[in-house]
Each structure stands twice: as structure tokens, then as C-alpha cells.
């Protein structure tokens, strides 16, 4: 079957697609959340479920034809379950999830982002899908009064288009942002509920370790998820990565497959590797700042020298200028 996105919006869907329609498979059974997040999410779900009753069966949709979109913001650090929960909401509604990787769309289609944002709303309407703007920090941020840059102008237009579309749309829209997103007040007003995704506590971590495995996964007797949860204060995403690494390591060991088990040392080693990988990433982000500081220090050291040189240069130029003036005056006198 041909991709309906490609048929409707050929320019939006290419090899590195920034828009993807997903048939959700993951449910709330697969998610373990801290109590506060759970409560906020339940509240969001109640709103979604009541929506049909209020706006369709009770007719309020006809009385209030605009401004009825259910817009949620899922805010929190990476790997805390924002995407999985968006999928679970779509699953609970029996709808597809239209995933928009906003930052990718923005960088791929400079100059066309506002048009594309409008297009995905049309598409979500046609497909009756839950619209999910992933990595939407840029979209959510305040409009700027400085429109001297094309990029800034475009960002402002995107927010305006988004506000208009939210006004017209009558479905469910979810934005995923990190905690630092600086919300435009007009945009903020249209968000019904902000769901804060926090890093899991020790109890949640223990359960996340468990839900990351399948009942067929061979886990050795010596494994203690409680110990792992206590030893590593990490996100669900990190636990997922460690579980997959541990399984790979156990599977790669010699011997018949039937005898293979994932042991505690596989999980420990895998988590250490995940953490080491993250440290490398952080360093590569921090390193340029160190470099920047060193450069600034070096510049600070040579600045007085430069100033001295500049003073000398100025004096030399002034002396040369005076000499030239004298020579020219002499020449004029000679010729007159
Ligand atoms: N609370 C959780 N319960 C169970 N699994 C989780 C949880 N959080 C994360 N995971 C696991 O980690 C994976 C990554 O999580 P997810 O993609 O939902 O994080 P995210 O908050 O969207 O991160 P990002 O901001 O990087 O997009 C999930 O597929 C899931 O396997
Ligand atoms: Mg995500």
C-alpha cells in the first residue's frame, strides 16, 4: 500500500521523513510513571475520553465550533517516556499517531515550515490521527520582536500559524518539550494540561527494569532489579538501552542458546557502558566551552600586547603622514 502521507504531501515525506504515521502498539501497561506524572496523565486521559461525550453527544461542539482542540504539553528530560505516552494515548483512543519531528522539519524545509505545519494539521484531520509534535521546544518558544533574521521571522510565522490551526483543530495535539522551553503566552493559553515527566524514583526504576523484559527473556537467578534500581539513578531510556545491551552480551557468549541467561553482571556492565557513553556525549558538549574559555584567556593575555602594537602603529602612521605632508609642501613651494 502506498504511503498516504506521500500521496497527500509528497514534499513532506522523503527519505529522512520528518513526519511519520504510526499505528500505536505500546500502551500504558508498558509505562511506569512517578505518581505525579501518572495523575497529570490520567487527568489528560479523562479530558480525552470526556471530549467525545461533551462535544459530540452533548452537542457542545456545534455551540463552540472553534478552540476545542485538546492540546497537551509533555515536558521533561530525555528518556522519561514522553513519546511512549503519546503512543499510549493514541492507542487508548484507537487512533493513529502522526509524529512530527519538528526540529528536523524546521532544518529541512527552511522557508516552508509554516506551510508544512498547516499541512500536518490537515493531514491529522483527514486521518483522524493524534498529532504529536516531538522536540517542539523551538515551536513553543516566545515570538521575538527582533525580526531582522529570516529564521526568526519564520519562527514567528510558525507560532502564528500554529495558534490559528489550534483554534480550528478539533482533535488531540501533543507537544513534547524539554523543561527549559520558554513558552509563548498565547501558545501557553491553548495548552490544556502540562504533564511533567520526571526522572523515575527507585521504585519506578525497579518496575521499569521489569517491564523492559519479556516473559520469554531468560533472566538468571542472580538478577536483582532492586539492586540495579538502587545503584543507578537513570532514566527509563537508559534502562531500555542497558537491557538491550545486556541481552546482546548474554546472547554472544559461547555455548548452546538454550543455556544462555542474562546475569546480573551483564546488566551491570551494560549500564556502566550506557553511562560511559553518556559521559562522552556530555564531554563533547562541554568541551567546546573549555576550548572557548582557553581561547578567551589567550586573547586576554595578548590584548595588552595588541594595544601596545596598535599604539606604536598609530605613532608610526602619524609620523609618516607628517613626513608626507612636509614633503608635499616642500614640493609645492619648489614648483611655485
Ligand atoms: N516511564 C517509563 N516506563 C517504561 N519505559 C520507559 C519509561 N521511560 C522511558 N522508557 C523506555 O525508554 C524508551 C525511550 O523513552 P521515550 O522515547 O518515551 O522518551 P522521551 O521522553 O520521549 O525521550 P526524548 O525526549 O529523548 O524523546 C521507551 O521506548 C521505553 O522503552
Ligand atoms: Mg521522545
CSV table of C-alpha atoms and ligand atoms in Angstrom, one decimal:
chain,number,residue,atom,x,y,z
A,1,UNK,CA,0.0,0.0,0.0
A,2,UNK,CA,1.4,3.4,-0.9
A,3,UNK,CA,2.2,5.8,1.9
A,4,UNK,CA,-0.9,8.1,2.3
A,5,UNK,CA,1.4,10.9,3.6
A,6,UNK,CA,3.5,10.7,0.4
A,7,UNK,CA,0.3,10.8,-1.7
A,8,UNK,CA,-1.1,13.8,0.0
A,9,UNK,CA,2.1,15.7,0.8
A,10,UNK,CA,4.9,14.4,-1.4
A,11,UNK,CA,7.3,17.1,-0.3
A,12,UNK,CA,6.8,16.4,3.3
A,13,UNK,CA,7.7,12.7,3.1
A,14,UNK,CA,11.1,11.9,1.8
A,15,UNK,CA,13.9,9.6,2.8
A,16,UNK,CA,14.6,11.4,6.0
A,17,UNK,CA,11.0,11.9,6.8
A,18,UNK,CA,10.1,14.5,9.4
A,19,UNK,CA,6.5,13.2,9.5
A,20,UNK,CA,5.5,9.7,10.2
A,21,UNK,CA,2.2,8.0,10.8
A,22,UNK,CA,2.4,5.3,13.4
A,23,UNK,CA,0.0,2.6,14.3
A,24,UNK,CA,0.5,2.6,18.1
A,25,UNK,CA,1.5,-0.7,19.7
A,26,UNK,CA,2.6,0.5,23.1
A,27,UNK,CA,0.0,1.0,25.9
A,28,UNK,CA,0.0,2.4,29.4
A,29,UNK,CA,0.8,-1.2,30.6
A,30,UNK,CA,4.3,-0.6,29.1
A,31,UNK,CA,4.9,2.6,31.1
A,32,UNK,CA,5.9,3.1,34.7
A,33,UNK,CA,5.5,6.7,35.9
A,34,UNK,CA,6.1,8.6,39.1
A,35,UNK,CA,2.7,9.3,40.9
A,36,UNK,CA,2.6,13.0,40.0
A,37,UNK,CA,3.1,12.3,36.3
A,38,UNK,CA,0.6,9.5,36.4
A,39,UNK,CA,-2.0,11.8,38.0
A,40,UNK,CA,-1.5,14.5,35.4
A,41,UNK,CA,-1.6,12.0,32.6
A,42,UNK,CA,-4.8,10.4,34.0
A,43,UNK,CA,-6.3,13.9,34.0
A,44,UNK,CA,-5.3,14.3,30.3
A,45,UNK,CA,-6.9,11.0,29.5
A,46,UNK,CA,-10.1,11.8,31.3
A,47,UNK,CA,-10.3,15.0,29.2
A,48,UNK,CA,-9.8,13.0,26.1
A,49,UNK,CA,-12.5,10.5,27.0
A,50,UNK,CA,-14.9,13.1,28.1
A,51,UNK,CA,-14.3,15.0,24.9
A,52,UNK,CA,-16.4,12.9,22.6
A,53,UNK,CA,-19.2,12.9,25.2
A,54,UNK,CA,-19.2,16.6,25.7
A,55,UNK,CA,-18.6,17.9,22.1
A,56,UNK,CA,-20.4,15.2,20.1
A,57,UNK,CA,-23.1,13.7,22.2
A,58,UNK,CA,-23.9,16.7,24.2
A,59,UNK,CA,-23.7,19.0,21.2
A,60,UNK,CA,-21.2,21.5,22.6
A,61,UNK,CA,-19.0,21.1,19.5
A,62,UNK,CA,-21.7,22.7,17.5
A,63,UNK,CA,-22.2,25.5,20.0
A,64,UNK,CA,-18.5,26.1,20.2
A,65,UNK,CA,-17.0,25.2,16.8
A,66,UNK,CA,-13.6,26.7,17.4
A,67,UNK,CA,-11.0,26.4,20.2
A,68,UNK,CA,-11.9,22.9,21.1
A,69,UNK,CA,-8.6,21.2,20.4
A,70,UNK,CA,-7.2,19.1,23.2
A,71,UNK,CA,-3.6,20.3,23.4
A,72,UNK,CA,-1.2,18.8,25.9
A,73,UNK,CA,2.4,19.6,26.6
A,74,UNK,CA,4.6,16.7,27.7
A,75,UNK,CA,7.6,18.3,29.3
A,76,UNK,CA,10.6,16.6,30.7
A,77,UNK,CA,14.2,15.3,30.2
A,78,UNK,CA,15.1,12.8,27.6
A,79,UNK,CA,14.1,9.2,28.1
A,80,UNK,CA,11.4,9.8,30.6
A,81,UNK,CA,8.6,8.3,28.5
A,82,UNK,CA,7.1,11.3,26.6
A,83,UNK,CA,7.0,9.5,23.2
A,84,UNK,CA,5.8,6.2,24.6
A,85,UNK,CA,2.9,8.0,26.5
A,86,UNK,CA,1.9,9.9,23.3
A,87,UNK,CA,1.7,6.5,21.6
A,88,UNK,CA,-0.2,5.0,24.5
A,89,UNK,CA,-2.8,7.9,24.3
A,90,UNK,CA,-3.3,7.3,20.6
A,91,UNK,CA,-3.7,3.6,21.4
A,92,UNK,CA,-6.2,4.3,24.1
A,93,UNK,CA,-8.2,6.3,21.5
A,94,UNK,CA,-7.9,3.7,18.8
A,95,UNK,CA,-6.2,6.2,16.5
A,96,UNK,CA,-3.0,6.5,14.6
A,97,UNK,CA,-0.3,8.8,15.9
A,98,UNK,CA,1.0,11.4,13.4
A,99,UNK,CA,4.5,12.1,14.6
A,100,UNK,CA,6.1,15.3,13.5
A,101,UNK,CA,9.8,15.7,14.3
A,102,UNK,CA,9.7,19.4,14.5
A,103,UNK,CA,13.3,20.3,14.6
A,104,UNK,CA,14.0,18.1,11.6
A,105,UNK,CA,11.2,19.7,9.7
A,106,UNK,CA,12.5,23.1,10.5
A,107,UNK,CA,16.0,22.4,9.4
A,108,UNK,CA,15.0,20.5,6.2
A,109,UNK,CA,12.4,22.9,5.0
A,110,UNK,CA,13.6,26.4,5.8
A,111,UNK,CA,11.2,28.9,4.4
A,112,UNK,CA,8.4,26.3,4.2
A,113,UNK,CA,7.9,25.3,7.8
A,114,UNK,CA,4.7,27.4,8.4
A,115,UNK,CA,3.1,25.8,5.3
A,116,UNK,CA,4.2,22.3,6.5
A,117,UNK,CA,2.8,22.9,10.0
A,118,UNK,CA,-0.6,23.8,8.4
A,119,UNK,CA,-0.3,20.7,6.2
A,120,UNK,CA,0.2,18.3,9.1
A,121,UNK,CA,-2.9,19.6,10.8
A,122,UNK,CA,-4.9,19.0,7.6
A,123,UNK,CA,-3.4,15.5,7.4
A,124,UNK,CA,-4.3,14.8,11.1
A,125,UNK,CA,-7.8,15.8,10.3
A,126,UNK,CA,-8.0,13.6,7.2
A,127,UNK,CA,-6.5,10.6,9.0
A,128,UNK,CA,-8.3,11.3,12.3
A,129,UNK,CA,-5.0,10.9,14.0
A,130,UNK,CA,-3.5,12.2,17.2
A,131,UNK,CA,-1.0,14.8,16.3
A,132,UNK,CA,2.4,14.7,18.1
A,133,UNK,CA,5.0,17.4,17.7
A,134,UNK,CA,8.2,15.9,19.0
A,135,UNK,CA,11.1,18.1,20.0
A,136,UNK,CA,8.8,21.1,19.9
A,137,UNK,CA,10.9,23.4,22.0
A,138,UNK,CA,11.5,25.8,19.2
A,139,UNK,CA,7.8,25.9,18.3
A,140,UNK,CA,6.8,26.7,21.8
A,141,UNK,CA,9.3,29.4,22.4
A,142,UNK,CA,8.4,33.1,22.6
A,143,UNK,CA,7.9,35.1,19.5
A,144,UNK,CA,10.7,37.6,19.1
A,145,UNK,CA,10.3,41.2,18.3
A,146,UNK,CA,13.6,41.2,16.5
A,147,UNK,CA,12.7,40.0,13.0
A,148,UNK,CA,15.9,41.1,11.3
A,149,UNK,CA,16.8,37.4,10.7
A,150,UNK,CA,14.9,35.3,8.2
A,151,UNK,CA,15.0,32.4,10.7
A,152,UNK,CA,13.4,34.5,13.4
A,153,UNK,CA,10.7,35.8,11.1
A,154,UNK,CA,9.9,32.2,10.1
A,155,UNK,CA,9.8,31.1,13.7
A,156,UNK,CA,7.3,33.9,14.5
A,157,UNK,CA,5.1,32.9,11.5
A,158,UNK,CA,5.2,29.3,12.6
A,159,UNK,CA,3.8,30.2,16.1
A,160,UNK,CA,1.1,32.3,14.4
A,161,UNK,CA,0.1,29.5,12.1
A,162,UNK,CA,0.1,27.1,15.0
A,163,UNK,CA,-2.2,29.3,17.0
A,164,UNK,CA,-4.6,29.6,14.1
A,165,UNK,CA,-4.5,25.8,13.5
A,166,UNK,CA,-5.0,25.0,17.2
A,167,UNK,CA,-8.1,27.3,17.1
A,168,UNK,CA,-9.6,25.3,14.2
A,169,UNK,CA,-8.5,21.8,15.0
A,170,UNK,CA,-10.9,19.6,17.0
A,171,UNK,CA,-8.6,16.7,17.7
A,172,UNK,CA,-5.9,15.8,20.2
A,173,UNK,CA,-2.5,17.5,19.8
A,174,UNK,CA,0.5,16.7,22.0
A,175,UNK,CA,3.7,18.7,22.1
A,176,UNK,CA,6.9,17.2,23.6
A,177,UNK,CA,9.4,19.8,25.0
A,178,UNK,CA,12.3,19.8,27.4
A,179,UNK,CA,11.8,21.6,30.7
A,180,UNK,CA,13.6,24.7,29.5
A,181,UNK,CA,11.1,25.5,26.8
A,182,UNK,CA,10.2,29.2,27.0
A,183,UNK,CA,6.6,29.3,26.2
A,184,UNK,CA,4.9,31.9,24.2
A,185,UNK,CA,2.0,33.2,26.4
A,186,UNK,CA,-0.6,32.9,23.5
A,187,UNK,CA,0.6,29.3,22.9
A,188,UNK,CA,0.6,28.5,26.6
A,189,UNK,CA,-3.1,29.6,26.9
A,190,UNK,CA,-4.1,27.0,24.3
A,191,UNK,CA,-2.4,24.1,26.2
A,192,UNK,CA,-5.0,22.4,28.4
A,193,UNK,CA,-2.6,20.4,30.6
A,194,UNK,CA,1.2,20.4,31.1
A,195,UNK,CA,2.3,16.9,32.0
A,196,UNK,CA,5.6,17.0,33.8
A,197,UNK,CA,7.7,13.9,33.1
A,198,UNK,CA,10.2,13.5,35.9
A,199,UNK,CA,13.1,11.1,36.2
A,200,UNK,CA,11.9,7.9,37.9
A,201,UNK,CA,12.5,7.2,41.5
A,202,UNK,CA,13.9,4.0,42.8
A,203,UNK,CA,10.6,2.1,42.9
A,204,UNK,CA,9.7,3.2,39.4
A,205,UNK,CA,13.1,2.2,38.2
A,206,UNK,CA,12.8,-1.2,39.6
A,207,UNK,CA,9.5,-1.7,37.7
A,208,UNK,CA,10.9,-0.2,34.5
A,209,UNK,CA,13.7,-2.8,34.6
A,210,UNK,CA,11.0,-5.4,34.8
A,211,UNK,CA,8.7,-4.1,32.1
A,212,UNK,CA,11.7,-3.8,29.7
A,213,UNK,CA,11.9,-7.6,29.6
A,214,UNK,CA,9.6,-10.1,28.0
A,215,UNK,CA,8.2,-13.2,29.7
A,216,UNK,CA,10.3,-15.2,27.3
A,217,UNK,CA,13.6,-13.4,28.1
A,218,UNK,CA,15.8,-15.8,30.1
A,219,UNK,CA,16.9,-13.9,33.2
A,220,UNK,CA,19.3,-15.7,35.6
A,221,UNK,CA,18.5,-16.3,39.3
A,222,UNK,CA,21.2,-13.9,40.5
A,223,UNK,CA,19.5,-10.8,38.9
A,224,UNK,CA,18.1,-8.2,41.3
A,225,UNK,CA,16.3,-5.3,39.7
A,226,UNK,CA,16.0,-3.7,43.1
A,227,UNK,CA,19.8,-3.6,43.4
A,228,UNK,CA,20.1,-2.2,39.9
A,229,UNK,CA,17.4,0.4,40.6
A,230,UNK,CA,19.2,1.4,43.7
A,231,UNK,CA,22.6,1.5,42.1
A,232,UNK,CA,21.7,3.6,39.0
A,233,UNK,CA,19.6,6.7,39.2
A,234,UNK,CA,18.9,6.8,35.5
A,235,UNK,CA,16.0,7.4,33.1
A,236,UNK,CA,13.8,4.8,31.5
A,237,UNK,CA,15.5,5.4,28.2
A,238,UNK,CA,18.9,4.5,29.8
A,239,UNK,CA,17.4,1.3,31.3
A,240,UNK,CA,16.0,0.3,28.0
A,241,UNK,CA,19.4,0.8,26.3
A,242,UNK,CA,21.1,-1.2,29.1
A,243,UNK,CA,18.6,-4.1,28.8
A,244,UNK,CA,19.2,-4.4,25.1
A,245,UNK,CA,23.0,-4.3,25.6
A,246,UNK,CA,22.9,-6.9,28.3
A,247,UNK,CA,20.8,-9.2,26.2
A,248,UNK,CA,23.3,-8.8,23.3
A,249,UNK,CA,26.2,-9.6,25.6
A,250,UNK,CA,24.5,-12.7,27.0
A,251,UNK,CA,23.5,-13.9,23.6
A,252,UNK,CA,27.0,-13.5,22.3
A,253,UNK,CA,28.5,-15.8,24.9
A,254,UNK,CA,29.7,-19.3,23.8
A,255,UNK,CA,27.6,-22.3,24.3
A,256,UNK,CA,24.2,-23.6,23.2
A,257,UNK,CA,21.5,-20.9,23.0
A,258,UNK,CA,19.2,-22.8,25.4
A,259,UNK,CA,21.6,-22.5,28.2
A,260,UNK,CA,22.1,-18.7,27.8
A,261,UNK,CA,20.9,-16.4,30.6
A,262,UNK,CA,21.2,-12.7,31.2
A,263,UNK,CA,23.0,-12.4,34.5
A,264,UNK,CA,23.4,-9.5,36.9
A,265,UNK,CA,26.9,-8.9,35.7
A,266,UNK,CA,25.5,-8.4,32.1
A,267,UNK,CA,23.1,-5.8,33.4
A,268,UNK,CA,25.7,-4.0,35.5
A,269,UNK,CA,28.3,-4.0,32.7
A,270,UNK,CA,25.7,-2.8,30.2
A,271,UNK,CA,24.6,0.1,32.4
A,272,UNK,CA,28.2,1.1,33.0
A,273,UNK,CA,28.6,1.2,29.2
A,274,UNK,CA,25.5,3.3,28.8
A,275,UNK,CA,26.7,5.7,31.4
A,276,UNK,CA,30.1,5.9,29.9
A,277,UNK,CA,28.6,6.6,26.5
A,278,UNK,CA,26.6,9.5,28.1
A,279,UNK,CA,29.7,10.9,29.7
A,280,UNK,CA,31.4,11.0,26.3
A,281,UNK,CA,28.4,12.9,24.9
A,282,UNK,CA,28.3,15.4,27.7
A,283,UNK,CA,32.0,16.0,27.4
A,284,UNK,CA,31.7,16.6,23.7
A,285,UNK,CA,29.1,19.2,24.5
A,286,UNK,CA,31.1,20.7,27.3
A,287,UNK,CA,34.5,20.6,25.7
A,288,UNK,CA,33.9,23.4,23.3
A,289,UNK,CA,33.2,25.6,26.3
A,290,UNK,CA,36.5,24.7,27.8
A,291,UNK,CA,38.1,25.5,24.5
A,292,UNK,CA,36.2,28.8,24.4
A,293,UNK,CA,37.5,29.6,27.9
A,294,UNK,CA,41.0,28.8,26.9
A,295,UNK,CA,40.8,30.9,23.8
A,296,UNK,CA,39.3,33.8,25.8
A,297,UNK,CA,42.2,33.5,28.3
A,298,UNK,CA,44.7,33.5,25.5
A,299,UNK,CA,43.1,36.6,23.9
A,300,UNK,CA,43.1,38.3,27.3
A,301,UNK,CA,46.8,37.7,27.5
A,302,UNK,CA,47.7,39.1,24.1
A,303,UNK,CA,45.2,42.0,24.2
A,304,UNK,CA,47.7,44.4,26.1
A,305,UNK,CA,50.3,43.5,23.5
A,306,UNK,CA,47.9,44.2,20.7
A,307,UNK,CA,47.1,47.5,22.3
A,308,UNK,CA,50.8,48.4,22.6
A,309,UNK,CA,51.3,47.4,19.0
A,310,UNK,CA,48.3,49.4,18.0
A,311,UNK,CA,49.7,52.5,19.8
A,312,UNK,CA,53.1,52.0,18.0
A,313,UNK,CA,51.4,51.6,14.7
A,314,UNK,CA,49.4,54.8,15.2
A,315,UNK,CA,52.5,56.8,16.1
A,316,UNK,CA,54.3,55.4,13.0
A,317,UNK,CA,51.4,56.3,10.8
A,318,UNK,CA,51.2,59.8,12.3
A,319,UNK,CA,54.9,60.4,11.8
A,320,UNK,CA,54.8,59.0,8.2
A,321,UNK,CA,51.8,61.2,7.5
A,322,UNK,CA,53.5,64.3,8.8
A,323,UNK,CA,56.6,63.5,6.7
A,324,UNK,CA,54.5,63.1,3.6
A,325,UNK,CA,52.8,66.4,4.3
A,326,UNK,CA,56.1,68.2,4.8
A,327,UNK,CA,57.5,66.7,1.5
A,328,UNK,CA,54.4,67.8,-0.4
A,329,UNK,CA,54.5,71.3,1.0
A,330,UNK,CA,58.2,71.4,0.0
A,331,UNK,CA,57.4,70.2,-3.5
A,332,UNK,CA,54.6,72.8,-3.9
A,333,UNK,CA,56.9,75.6,-2.8
A,334,UNK,CA,59.6,74.4,-5.2
A,335,UNK,CA,57.3,74.3,-8.1
A,336,UNK,CA,55.6,77.7,-7.4
B,1,LIG,N1,8.5,5.7,32.3
B,1,LIG,C1,8.8,4.7,31.5
B,1,LIG,N2,8.3,3.4,31.7
B,1,LIG,C2,8.7,2.4,30.9
B,1,LIG,N3,9.6,2.6,29.9
B,1,LIG,C3,10.2,3.8,29.7
B,1,LIG,C4,9.8,4.9,30.5
B,1,LIG,N4,10.5,6.0,30.1
B,1,LIG,C5,11.3,5.5,29.1
B,1,LIG,N5,11.1,4.2,28.9
B,1,LIG,C6,11.8,3.4,27.9
B,1,LIG,O1,12.7,4.3,27.2
B,1,LIG,C7,12.4,4.4,25.8
B,1,LIG,C8,12.6,5.9,25.5
B,1,LIG,O2,11.5,6.6,26.0
B,1,LIG,P1,10.8,7.8,25.3
B,1,LIG,O3,11.2,7.8,23.8
B,1,LIG,O4,9.3,7.7,25.5
B,1,LIG,O5,11.4,9.0,26.0
B,1,LIG,P2,11.2,10.6,25.7
B,1,LIG,O6,10.8,11.2,26.9
B,1,LIG,O7,10.3,10.7,24.5
B,1,LIG,O8,12.7,11.0,25.3
B,1,LIG,P3,13.2,12.1,24.3
B,1,LIG,O9,13.0,13.4,25.0
B,1,LIG,O10,14.7,11.8,24.2
B,1,LIG,O11,12.5,12.0,23.0
B,1,LIG,C9,11.0,3.9,25.7
B,1,LIG,O12,10.8,3.3,24.4
B,1,LIG,C10,10.8,2.9,26.8
B,1,LIG,O13,11.3,1.7,26.4
B,2,LIG,MG1,10.6,11.3,22.5
